Short mmCIF file of C-alpha atoms and ligand atoms in Angstrom, two decimals:
data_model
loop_
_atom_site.label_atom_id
_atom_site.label_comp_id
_atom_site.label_asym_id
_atom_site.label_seq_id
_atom_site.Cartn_x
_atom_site.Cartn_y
_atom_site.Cartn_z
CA UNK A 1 116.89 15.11 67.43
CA UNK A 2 116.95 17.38 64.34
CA UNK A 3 119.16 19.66 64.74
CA UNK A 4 122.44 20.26 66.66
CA UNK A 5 124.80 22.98 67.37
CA UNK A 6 128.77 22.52 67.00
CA UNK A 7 131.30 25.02 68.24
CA UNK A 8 134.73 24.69 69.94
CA UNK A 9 135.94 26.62 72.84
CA UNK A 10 138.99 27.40 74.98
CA UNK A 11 142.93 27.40 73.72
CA UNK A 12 142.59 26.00 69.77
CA UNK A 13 144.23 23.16 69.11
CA UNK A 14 145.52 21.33 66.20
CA UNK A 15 143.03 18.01 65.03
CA UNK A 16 139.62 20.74 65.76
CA UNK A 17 139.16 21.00 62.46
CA UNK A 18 139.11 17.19 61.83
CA UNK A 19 137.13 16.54 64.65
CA UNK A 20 134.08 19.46 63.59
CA UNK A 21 134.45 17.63 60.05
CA UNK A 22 133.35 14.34 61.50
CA UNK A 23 130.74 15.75 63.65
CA UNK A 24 129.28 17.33 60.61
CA UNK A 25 129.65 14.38 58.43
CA UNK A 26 128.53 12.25 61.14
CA UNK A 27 125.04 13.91 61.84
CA UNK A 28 124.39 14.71 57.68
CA UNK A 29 124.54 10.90 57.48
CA UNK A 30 122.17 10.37 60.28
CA UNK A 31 119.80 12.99 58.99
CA UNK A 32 120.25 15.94 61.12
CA UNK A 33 121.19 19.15 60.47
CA UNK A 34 124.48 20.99 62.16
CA UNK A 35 124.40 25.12 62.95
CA UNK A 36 128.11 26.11 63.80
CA UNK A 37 128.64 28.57 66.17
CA UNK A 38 131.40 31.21 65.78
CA UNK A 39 134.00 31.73 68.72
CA UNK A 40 132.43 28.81 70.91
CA UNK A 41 130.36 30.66 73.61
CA UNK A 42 131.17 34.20 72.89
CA UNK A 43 129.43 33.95 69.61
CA UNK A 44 126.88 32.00 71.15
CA UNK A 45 125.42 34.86 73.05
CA UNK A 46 126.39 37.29 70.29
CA UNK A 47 124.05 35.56 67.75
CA UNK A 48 123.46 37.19 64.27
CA UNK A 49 126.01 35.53 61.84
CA UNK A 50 127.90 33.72 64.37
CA UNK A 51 125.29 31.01 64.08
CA UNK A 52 126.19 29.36 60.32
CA UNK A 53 124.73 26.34 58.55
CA UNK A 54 126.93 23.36 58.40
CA UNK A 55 127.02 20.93 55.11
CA UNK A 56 129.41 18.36 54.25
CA UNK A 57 130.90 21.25 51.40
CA UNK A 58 131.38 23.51 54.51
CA UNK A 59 134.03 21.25 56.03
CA UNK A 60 135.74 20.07 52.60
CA UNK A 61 139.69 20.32 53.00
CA UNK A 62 140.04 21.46 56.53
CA UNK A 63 141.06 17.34 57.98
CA UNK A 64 144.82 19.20 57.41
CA UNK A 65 144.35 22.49 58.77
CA UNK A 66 145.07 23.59 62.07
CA UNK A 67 143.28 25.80 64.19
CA UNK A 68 139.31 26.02 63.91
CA UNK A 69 137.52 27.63 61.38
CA UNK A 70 134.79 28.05 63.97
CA UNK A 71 137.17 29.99 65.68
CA UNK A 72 137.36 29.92 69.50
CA UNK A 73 137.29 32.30 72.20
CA UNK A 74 137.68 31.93 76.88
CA UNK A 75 134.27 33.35 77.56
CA UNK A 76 133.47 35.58 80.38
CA UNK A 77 129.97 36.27 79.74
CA UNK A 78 129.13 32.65 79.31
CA UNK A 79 129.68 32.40 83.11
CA UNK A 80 126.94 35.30 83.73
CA UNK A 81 123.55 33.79 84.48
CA UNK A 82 122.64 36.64 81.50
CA UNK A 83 124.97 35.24 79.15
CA UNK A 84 123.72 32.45 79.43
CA UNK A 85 120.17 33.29 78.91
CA UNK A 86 120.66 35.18 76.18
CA UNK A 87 122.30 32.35 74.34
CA UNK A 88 119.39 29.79 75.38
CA UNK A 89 116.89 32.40 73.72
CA UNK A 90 119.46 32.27 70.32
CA UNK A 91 119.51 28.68 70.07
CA UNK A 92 115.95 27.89 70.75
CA UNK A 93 115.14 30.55 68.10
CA UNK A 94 117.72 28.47 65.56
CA UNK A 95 115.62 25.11 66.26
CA UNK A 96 118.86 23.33 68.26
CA UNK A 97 117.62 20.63 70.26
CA UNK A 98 121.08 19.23 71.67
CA UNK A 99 125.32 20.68 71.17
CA UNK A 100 128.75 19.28 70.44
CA UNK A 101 131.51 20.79 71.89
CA UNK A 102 135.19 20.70 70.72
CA UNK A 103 137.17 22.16 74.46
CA UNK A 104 138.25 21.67 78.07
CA UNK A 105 137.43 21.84 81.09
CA UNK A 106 136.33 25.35 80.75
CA UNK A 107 134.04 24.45 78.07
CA UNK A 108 132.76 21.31 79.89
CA UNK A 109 132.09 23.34 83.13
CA UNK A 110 129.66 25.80 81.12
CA UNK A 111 128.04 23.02 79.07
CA UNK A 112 127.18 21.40 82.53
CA UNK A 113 125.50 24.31 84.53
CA UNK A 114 123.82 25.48 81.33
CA UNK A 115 122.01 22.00 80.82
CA UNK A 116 121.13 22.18 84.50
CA UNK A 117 119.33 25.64 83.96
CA UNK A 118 118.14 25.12 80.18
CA UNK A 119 118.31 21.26 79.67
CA UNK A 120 119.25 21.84 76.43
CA UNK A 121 121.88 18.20 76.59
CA UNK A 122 125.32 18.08 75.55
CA UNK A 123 128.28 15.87 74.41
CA UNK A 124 131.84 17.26 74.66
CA UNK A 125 135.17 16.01 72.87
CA UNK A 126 138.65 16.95 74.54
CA UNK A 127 140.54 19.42 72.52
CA UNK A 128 143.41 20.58 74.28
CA UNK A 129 147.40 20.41 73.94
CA UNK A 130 147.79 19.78 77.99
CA UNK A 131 146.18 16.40 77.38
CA UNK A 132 145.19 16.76 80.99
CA UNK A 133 141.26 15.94 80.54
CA UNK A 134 139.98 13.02 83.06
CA UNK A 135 138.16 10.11 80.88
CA UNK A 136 140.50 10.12 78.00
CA UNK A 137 144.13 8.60 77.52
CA UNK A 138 144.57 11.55 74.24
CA UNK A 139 143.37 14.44 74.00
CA UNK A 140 143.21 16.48 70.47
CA UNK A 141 146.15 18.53 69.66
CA UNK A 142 148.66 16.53 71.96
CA UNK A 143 150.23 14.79 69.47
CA UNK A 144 150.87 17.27 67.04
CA UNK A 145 151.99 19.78 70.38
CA UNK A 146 154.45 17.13 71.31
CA UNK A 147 155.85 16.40 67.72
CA UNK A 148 156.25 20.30 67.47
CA UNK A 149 157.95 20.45 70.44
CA UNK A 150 160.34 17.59 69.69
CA UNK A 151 161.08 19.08 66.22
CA UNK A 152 162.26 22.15 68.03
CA UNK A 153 164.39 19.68 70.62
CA UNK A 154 166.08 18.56 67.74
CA UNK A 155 167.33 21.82 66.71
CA UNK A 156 168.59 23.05 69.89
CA UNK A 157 170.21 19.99 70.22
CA UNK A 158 172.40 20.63 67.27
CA UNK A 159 173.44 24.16 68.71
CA UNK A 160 173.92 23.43 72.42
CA UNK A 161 176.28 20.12 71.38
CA UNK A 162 178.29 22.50 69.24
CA UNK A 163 178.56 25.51 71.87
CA UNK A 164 178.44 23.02 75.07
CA UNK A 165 176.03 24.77 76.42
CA UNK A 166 172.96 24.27 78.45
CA UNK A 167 169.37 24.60 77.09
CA UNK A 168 166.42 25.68 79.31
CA UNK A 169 163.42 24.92 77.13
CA UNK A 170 160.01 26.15 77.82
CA UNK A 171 156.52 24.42 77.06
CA UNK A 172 153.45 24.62 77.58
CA UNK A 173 151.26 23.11 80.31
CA UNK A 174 150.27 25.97 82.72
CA UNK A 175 148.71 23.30 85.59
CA UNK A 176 149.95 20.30 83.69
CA UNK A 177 153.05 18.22 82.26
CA UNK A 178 151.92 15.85 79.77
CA UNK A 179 153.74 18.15 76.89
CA UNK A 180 156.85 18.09 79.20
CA UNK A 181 156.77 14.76 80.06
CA UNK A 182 156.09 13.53 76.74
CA UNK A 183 158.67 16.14 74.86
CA UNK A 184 161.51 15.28 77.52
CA UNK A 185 161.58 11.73 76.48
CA UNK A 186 161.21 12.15 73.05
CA UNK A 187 163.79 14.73 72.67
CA UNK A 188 166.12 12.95 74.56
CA UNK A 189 166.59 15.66 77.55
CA UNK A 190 167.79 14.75 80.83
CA UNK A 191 165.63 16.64 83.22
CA UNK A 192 161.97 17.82 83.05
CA UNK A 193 160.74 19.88 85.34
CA UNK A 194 156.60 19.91 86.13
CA UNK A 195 153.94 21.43 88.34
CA UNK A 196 153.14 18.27 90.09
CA UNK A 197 156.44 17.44 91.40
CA UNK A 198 157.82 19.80 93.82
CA UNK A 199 161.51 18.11 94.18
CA UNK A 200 161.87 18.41 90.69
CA UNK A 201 164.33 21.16 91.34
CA UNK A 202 166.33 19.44 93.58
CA UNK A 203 166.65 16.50 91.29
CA UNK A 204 168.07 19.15 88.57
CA UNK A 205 170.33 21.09 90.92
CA UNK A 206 171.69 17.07 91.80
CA UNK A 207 171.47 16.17 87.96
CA UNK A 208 174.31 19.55 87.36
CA UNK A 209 176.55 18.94 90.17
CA UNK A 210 177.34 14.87 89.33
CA UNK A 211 177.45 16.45 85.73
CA UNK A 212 181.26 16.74 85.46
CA UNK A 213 181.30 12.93 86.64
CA UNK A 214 179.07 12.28 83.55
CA UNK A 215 181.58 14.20 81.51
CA UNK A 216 178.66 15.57 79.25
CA UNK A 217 179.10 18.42 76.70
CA UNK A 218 175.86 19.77 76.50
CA UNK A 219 172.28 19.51 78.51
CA UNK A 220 168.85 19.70 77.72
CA UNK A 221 166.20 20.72 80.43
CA UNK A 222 162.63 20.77 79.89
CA UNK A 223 160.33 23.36 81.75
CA UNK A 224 156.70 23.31 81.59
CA UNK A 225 155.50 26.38 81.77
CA UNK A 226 153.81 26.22 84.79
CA UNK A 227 156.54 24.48 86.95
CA UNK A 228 156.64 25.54 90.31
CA UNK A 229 159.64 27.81 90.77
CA UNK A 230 158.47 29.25 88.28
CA UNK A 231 159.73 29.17 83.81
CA UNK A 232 162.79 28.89 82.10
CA UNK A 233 164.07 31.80 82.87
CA UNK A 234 163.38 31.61 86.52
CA UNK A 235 165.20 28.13 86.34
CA UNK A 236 167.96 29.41 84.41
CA UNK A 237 168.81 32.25 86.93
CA UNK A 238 168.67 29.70 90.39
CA UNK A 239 170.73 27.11 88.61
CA UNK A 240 173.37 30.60 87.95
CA UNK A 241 172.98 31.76 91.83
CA UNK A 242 173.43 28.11 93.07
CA UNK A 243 176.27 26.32 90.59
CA UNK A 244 177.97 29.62 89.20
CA UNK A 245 179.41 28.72 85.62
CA UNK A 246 177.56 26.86 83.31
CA UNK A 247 176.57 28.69 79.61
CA UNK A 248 172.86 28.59 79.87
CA UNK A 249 170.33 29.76 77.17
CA UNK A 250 166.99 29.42 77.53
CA UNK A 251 164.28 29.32 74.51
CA UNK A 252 160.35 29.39 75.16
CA UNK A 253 158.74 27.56 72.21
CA UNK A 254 155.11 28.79 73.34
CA UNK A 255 152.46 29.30 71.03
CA UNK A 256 153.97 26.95 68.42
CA UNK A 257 152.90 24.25 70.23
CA UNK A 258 149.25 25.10 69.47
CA UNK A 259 149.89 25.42 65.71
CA UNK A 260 150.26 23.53 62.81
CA UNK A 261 148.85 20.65 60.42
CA UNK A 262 147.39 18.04 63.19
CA UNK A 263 149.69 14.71 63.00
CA UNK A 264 147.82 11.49 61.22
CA UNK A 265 147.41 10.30 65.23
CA UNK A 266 145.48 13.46 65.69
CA UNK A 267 143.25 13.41 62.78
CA UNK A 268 142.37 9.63 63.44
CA UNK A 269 141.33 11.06 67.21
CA UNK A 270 139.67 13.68 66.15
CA UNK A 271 137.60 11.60 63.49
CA UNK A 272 136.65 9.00 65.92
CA UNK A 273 135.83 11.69 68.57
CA UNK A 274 133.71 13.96 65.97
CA UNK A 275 131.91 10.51 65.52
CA UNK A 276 131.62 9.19 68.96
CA UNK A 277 130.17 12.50 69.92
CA UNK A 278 127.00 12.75 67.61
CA UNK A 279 126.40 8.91 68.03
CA UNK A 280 126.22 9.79 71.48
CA UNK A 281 124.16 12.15 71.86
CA UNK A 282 121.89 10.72 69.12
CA UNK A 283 121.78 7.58 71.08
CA UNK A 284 120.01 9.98 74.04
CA UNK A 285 123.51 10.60 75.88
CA UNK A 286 123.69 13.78 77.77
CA UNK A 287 126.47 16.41 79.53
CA UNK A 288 129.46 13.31 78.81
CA UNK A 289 132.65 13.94 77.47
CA UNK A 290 133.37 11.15 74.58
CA UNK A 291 136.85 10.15 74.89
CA UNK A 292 139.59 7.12 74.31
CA UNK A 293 140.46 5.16 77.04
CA UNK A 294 142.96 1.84 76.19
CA UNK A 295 141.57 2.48 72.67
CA UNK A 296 138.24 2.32 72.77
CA UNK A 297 135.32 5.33 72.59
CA UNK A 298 133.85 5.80 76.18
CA UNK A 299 131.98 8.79 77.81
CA UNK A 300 132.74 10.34 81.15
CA UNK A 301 130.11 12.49 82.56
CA UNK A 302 131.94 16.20 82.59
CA UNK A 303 131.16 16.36 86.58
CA UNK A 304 133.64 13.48 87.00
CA UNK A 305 136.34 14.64 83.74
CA UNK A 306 136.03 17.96 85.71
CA UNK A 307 136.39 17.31 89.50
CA UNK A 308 139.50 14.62 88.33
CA UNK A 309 143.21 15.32 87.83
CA UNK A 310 144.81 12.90 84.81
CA UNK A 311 147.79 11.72 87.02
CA UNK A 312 151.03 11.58 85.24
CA UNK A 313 152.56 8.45 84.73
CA UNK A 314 155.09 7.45 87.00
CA UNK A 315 156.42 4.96 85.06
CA UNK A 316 157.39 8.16 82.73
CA UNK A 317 159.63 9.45 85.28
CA UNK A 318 161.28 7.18 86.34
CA UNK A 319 161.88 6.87 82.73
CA UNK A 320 163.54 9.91 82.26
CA UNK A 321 166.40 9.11 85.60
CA UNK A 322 167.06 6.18 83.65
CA UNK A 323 167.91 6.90 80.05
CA UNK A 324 169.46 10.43 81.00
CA UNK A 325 172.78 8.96 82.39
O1 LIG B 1 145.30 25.04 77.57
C1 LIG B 1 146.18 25.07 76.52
C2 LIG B 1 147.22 26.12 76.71
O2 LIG B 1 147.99 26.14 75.54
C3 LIG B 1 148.09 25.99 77.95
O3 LIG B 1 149.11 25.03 77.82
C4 LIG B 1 148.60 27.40 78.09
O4 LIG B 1 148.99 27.67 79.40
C5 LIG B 1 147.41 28.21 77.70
O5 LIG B 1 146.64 27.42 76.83
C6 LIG B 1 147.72 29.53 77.03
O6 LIG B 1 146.52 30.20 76.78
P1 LIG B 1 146.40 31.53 75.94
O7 LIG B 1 146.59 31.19 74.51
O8 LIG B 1 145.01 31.99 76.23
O9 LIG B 1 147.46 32.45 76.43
#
């Protein structure tokens, strides 16, 4: 293989940047040559300067940055049978013989049918907050989500002790709750509330009315976005109807989660994931998503990271009843 494509694809997330640097790095020293592609499949089908050379200069100082300075886009037209031609005519006429790319599940899903119509192969490296992607304990961007999140915690914390008041905090996770999970028992919050567990509301509507027993000032509740009653808000205003007279606020942290400098755990992710995926698919590896699982690189073919749900951690929850007495 001579030549490979890179893009990235789906919601950004912080550690991209310092996982396309060691996918660029990584095939320059193996002696092949990386084309970028601007706003992942979009761009892709676009062609003209979307499709830029890659050199080890073009990825200088980004390891910090967050975002992608491929940029990223949800494609629609990537899930046309025309999209997709069109973009097999752009990168055959660019010389690219096999792709790397920085997403989900979405991204996976396309990579997959379009190898199965073109057979143009393809390795993929998880790049997502949610850190919900089967074959892979971390995902990129996690960390740094969850570190934002707790940093936030912290500051609510300081303003619902001194008002004894209850905070409804919203992240993000709109089919999943690692952030929540994760953010709950780092911040030190006594309830989390997630879209795989139904009785979560019930355990919260419990949690406030043994709350004068506990004699505590102030409360913390964690909402990922996609909980199944529904937000924050939608949490706030049941808790209202059913225990009238608690001083609720409620605060949605969204898209600050997906920001930022990527955290040192990131960027060592990232850098092994950026490698794993070019020795990969140098090594004749095809439609696999590279990821870490107990700490070692593996690959999952994206069929199976696809068709599985990550299960969350029980262990985690039962966590959480414990330590928020
Ligand atoms: O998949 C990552 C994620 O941040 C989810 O947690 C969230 O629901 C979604 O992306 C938001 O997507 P968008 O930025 O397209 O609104």
């Amino acid at each position: 293989m001579k030549k490979i494509a890179l893009f990235t694809s789906g919601g950004d997330a912080p550690g991209m940047n310092a996982c396309i640097r060691a996918v660029v790095r990584t095939a320059i020293f193996n002696e092949v040559e990386v084309t970028g592609i601007m706003q992942g499949y979009t761009g892709m089908i676009a062609g003209g300067d979307n499709y830029i050379p890659l050199n080890s200069r073009s990825v200088g100082n980004i390891i910090q940055r967050g975002g992608t300075i491929l940029k990223t886009s949800r494609s629609t037209e990537f899930m046309t049978k025309e999209g997709r031609k069109i973009a097999y005519h752009n990168l055959v006429a660019h010389g690219i013989e096999g792709i790397v790319c920085i997403g989900g599940n979405g991204t996976f899903t396309g990579a997959e049918i379009f190898y199965e119509e073109y057979g143009i192969p393809s390795i993929g490296a998880p790049g997502t907050i949610d850190n919900d992607l089967w074959g892979s304990d971390f995902s990129i961007g996690f960390d740094t989500a969850i570190n934002t999140a707790v940093g936030a915690i912290d500051k609510i914390r300081d303003t619902a002790d001194s008002h004894g008041r209850i905070f409804f905090i919203e992240v993000m996770g709109r089919d999943s709750g690692y952030i929540a999970l994760a953010a709950t028992i780092a911040g030190g919050a006594e309830i989390v509330m997630l879209p795989e567990i139904k009785e979560d509301y019930h355990t919260m509507i419990q949690f406030f009315k043994e709350r004068t027993i506990s004699k505590k000032s102030f409360s913390i509740v964690i909402v990922a976005e996609g909980n199944f009653e529904g937000g924050a808000a939608a949490i706030t205003s049941l808790l209202n109807k059913e225990i009238p007279g608690f001083e609720s606020r409620v605060v949605i942290l969204g898209h600050i989660q997906r920001g930022g400098s990527p955290t040192a755990l990131d960027r060592v992710l990232a850098s092994k994931l950026g490698y794993g995926a070019v020795d990969a698919l140098l090594k004749g590896e095809k439609n696999k998503m590279v990821g870490l699982i107990n700490n070692k690189i593996s690959l999952t073919p994206f069929k199976e990271a696809i068709a599985n749900k990550k299960e969350l951690n029980p262990d985690m929850l039962k966590l959480i009843g414990i330590l928020n007495g």
